[in-house]
Short mmCIF file of C-alpha atoms in Angstrom, two decimals:
data_model
loop_
_atom_site.label_atom_id
_atom_site.label_comp_id
_atom_site.label_asym_id
_atom_site.label_seq_id
_atom_site.Cartn_x
_atom_site.Cartn_y
_atom_site.Cartn_z
CA MET A 1449 58.68 113.63 95.48
CA ILE A 1450 59.05 114.30 98.95
CA LYS A 1451 60.68 111.25 100.85
CA LYS A 1452 61.27 112.02 104.38
CA ALA A 1453 59.08 113.51 107.24
CA VAL A 1454 59.47 114.70 110.52
CA ILE A 1455 57.12 114.22 112.98
CA PRO A 1456 57.41 116.50 116.32
CA ALA A 1457 56.28 114.28 119.37
CA ALA A 1458 57.83 115.41 122.27
CA GLY A 1459 55.61 118.08 124.22
CA TRP A 1460 53.61 117.43 127.25
CA GLY A 1461 50.15 117.26 125.86
CA THR A 1462 48.71 119.51 128.84
CA ARG A 1463 45.48 120.06 127.05
CA PHE A 1464 44.42 116.37 127.67
CA LEU A 1465 45.68 116.16 131.17
CA PRO A 1466 45.54 114.26 133.42
CA ILE A 1467 45.63 111.19 131.22
CA THR A 1468 48.95 112.52 129.40
CA LYS A 1469 50.85 112.29 132.61
CA SER A 1470 51.18 108.54 132.22
CA GLN A 1471 50.34 107.93 128.64
CA PRO A 1472 51.56 110.14 125.32
CA LYS A 1473 48.71 111.92 123.33
CA GLU A 1474 50.11 110.52 120.46
CA MET A 1475 49.51 107.10 121.57
CA MET A 1476 45.83 107.67 122.33
CA PRO A 1477 43.59 105.12 120.60
CA ILE A 1478 41.17 105.52 117.64
CA VAL A 1479 39.69 102.09 118.58
CA ASP A 1480 42.62 100.05 118.50
CA THR A 1481 45.35 102.07 116.92
CA PRO A 1482 47.57 104.68 118.01
CA VAL A 1483 46.71 108.18 116.54
CA ILE A 1484 50.44 108.49 115.56
CA GLN A 1485 50.13 105.39 113.75
CA TYR A 1486 47.71 106.51 111.51
CA VAL A 1487 49.93 109.59 110.74
CA VAL A 1488 52.46 107.16 109.66
CA GLU A 1489 50.40 105.20 107.07
CA GLU A 1490 49.32 108.20 105.94
CA ALA A 1491 52.81 109.23 105.15
CA VAL A 1492 53.77 105.93 103.82
CA ALA A 1493 50.39 106.44 101.60
CA SER A 1494 51.89 109.27 100.26
CA GLY A 1495 55.47 108.06 99.37
CA ILE A 1496 57.34 109.05 102.33
CA THR A 1497 59.80 106.14 103.13
CA ASP A 1498 61.93 107.85 105.81
CA ILE A 1499 60.34 109.28 109.04
CA LEU A 1500 62.08 111.15 111.84
CA MET A 1501 60.24 111.37 115.29
CA ILE A 1502 61.29 114.23 117.88
CA ILE A 1503 60.34 112.78 121.15
CA GLY A 1504 60.96 113.51 124.79
CA LYS A 1505 60.41 112.52 128.36
CA GLY A 1506 57.51 109.79 129.08
CA LYS A 1507 57.65 109.05 125.23
CA ARG A 1508 59.33 105.88 125.04
CA ALA A 1509 55.90 104.23 124.10
CA ILE A 1510 56.11 105.84 120.78
CA GLU A 1511 59.60 104.16 120.47
CA GLU A 1512 58.28 100.77 121.45
CA HIS A 1513 55.24 100.80 119.34
CA PHE A 1514 57.10 100.91 115.91
CA ASP A 1515 60.04 98.72 117.20
CA ARG A 1516 60.09 94.88 116.84
CA SER A 1517 59.13 93.04 119.62
CA PRO A 1518 60.55 89.40 119.19
CA ILE A 1519 59.21 88.07 122.49
CA LEU A 1520 55.78 88.97 121.43
CA GLU A 1521 56.17 87.85 118.02
CA GLU A 1522 57.30 84.67 119.38
CA SER A 1523 54.36 84.08 121.70
CA LEU A 1524 52.02 84.60 119.01
CA LEU A 1525 53.47 82.79 116.58
CA ALA A 1526 53.46 79.83 119.11
CA LYS A 1527 49.92 80.50 119.92
CA LYS A 1528 49.19 80.43 116.10
CA GLN A 1529 47.94 83.73 116.35
CA PHE A 1530 49.40 84.56 112.95
CA ASP A 1531 46.61 87.25 112.17
CA LEU A 1532 47.79 89.72 115.16
CA LEU A 1533 51.56 88.59 114.47
CA GLU A 1534 51.07 89.82 110.69
CA GLN A 1535 49.50 92.93 112.67
CA ILE A 1536 52.38 93.69 114.99
CA LYS A 1537 55.28 92.67 112.23
CA LYS A 1538 53.38 95.41 109.65
CA ILE A 1539 53.72 98.50 112.43
CA SER A 1540 57.94 97.56 112.86
CA ASN A 1541 58.26 97.53 108.63
CA LEU A 1542 55.79 100.62 107.82
CA ALA A 1543 59.13 102.75 107.14
CA ASN A 1544 62.49 103.71 108.05
CA ILE A 1545 61.83 105.46 111.60
CA HIS A 1546 64.29 107.23 113.59
CA PHE A 1547 63.90 108.73 116.76
CA VAL A 1548 65.74 111.85 118.30
CA TRP A 1549 65.26 112.99 121.78
CA GLN A 1550 64.45 116.82 122.64
CA LYS A 1551 66.39 117.62 125.46
CA GLU A 1552 64.06 120.92 126.66
CA MET A 1553 60.53 121.61 125.36
CA ASN A 1554 60.52 124.97 123.61
CA GLY A 1555 58.00 124.55 121.07
CA LEU A 1556 56.99 123.09 117.69
CA GLY A 1557 59.91 125.29 115.79
CA ASP A 1558 62.84 123.92 118.24
CA ALA A 1559 61.78 120.56 117.83
CA ILE A 1560 62.14 120.89 114.11
CA ARG A 1561 65.20 122.13 114.60
CA TYR A 1562 66.33 118.81 115.78
CA ALA A 1563 65.75 117.23 112.55
CA ARG A 1564 68.30 119.34 110.47
CA ASP A 1565 71.16 116.66 110.49
CA HIS A 1566 68.61 114.19 109.44
CA VAL A 1567 66.89 116.10 106.58
CA GLY A 1568 69.78 118.10 105.25
CA HIS A 1569 69.16 119.96 102.44
CA GLU A 1570 66.04 117.73 100.94
CA PRO A 1571 62.68 118.56 101.06
CA PHE A 1572 60.36 117.15 104.22
CA ALA A 1573 57.14 117.12 105.27
CA VAL A 1574 56.21 118.22 109.01
CA LEU A 1575 53.50 116.02 110.23
CA LEU A 1576 51.83 116.59 113.80
CA GLY A 1577 51.65 113.17 115.72
CA ASP A 1578 48.29 114.08 117.43
CA THR A 1579 46.25 115.48 114.55
CA LEU A 1580 44.13 113.39 112.36
CA ILE A 1581 42.56 114.73 109.33
CA SER A 1582 40.18 112.81 106.88
CA GLY A 1583 40.14 113.44 103.39
CA GLU A 1584 40.48 111.63 99.92
CA GLY A 1585 43.95 111.12 98.04
CA ASP A 1586 47.35 112.18 99.19
CA PRO A 1587 46.95 115.14 101.77
CA ILE A 1588 50.48 115.18 102.51
CA THR A 1589 52.00 115.79 99.23
CA LYS A 1590 49.02 118.46 98.06
#
């Protein structure tokens, strides 16, 4: 079974300019959830537990989205906003998520090359952080 995934998310997002000049395309919301979160949730539902995201300049928001936010958590707790607190905690606990910075944008293959040390000789999935596909079952493992 595949346990590792690589999500290349370092590109400039030129097809979505001008909005991607200030917001990563992977963070574009579908209602109240960024596209990349749906990708991670699908990976986790398919049995993947270890995710490496390849990010680049202007993509810090992706890292912050999946990281813990103790100050926000304390604020939500103090305001007794328990539902929101659980939603926020769930995001940072989805999987073991790691980040690597791609220094130069040289295409998808180059981005995946940055994952070599992380995945070693194990099989892994490559998921695109800006692509949603609707379907039944576990599409990642099929």
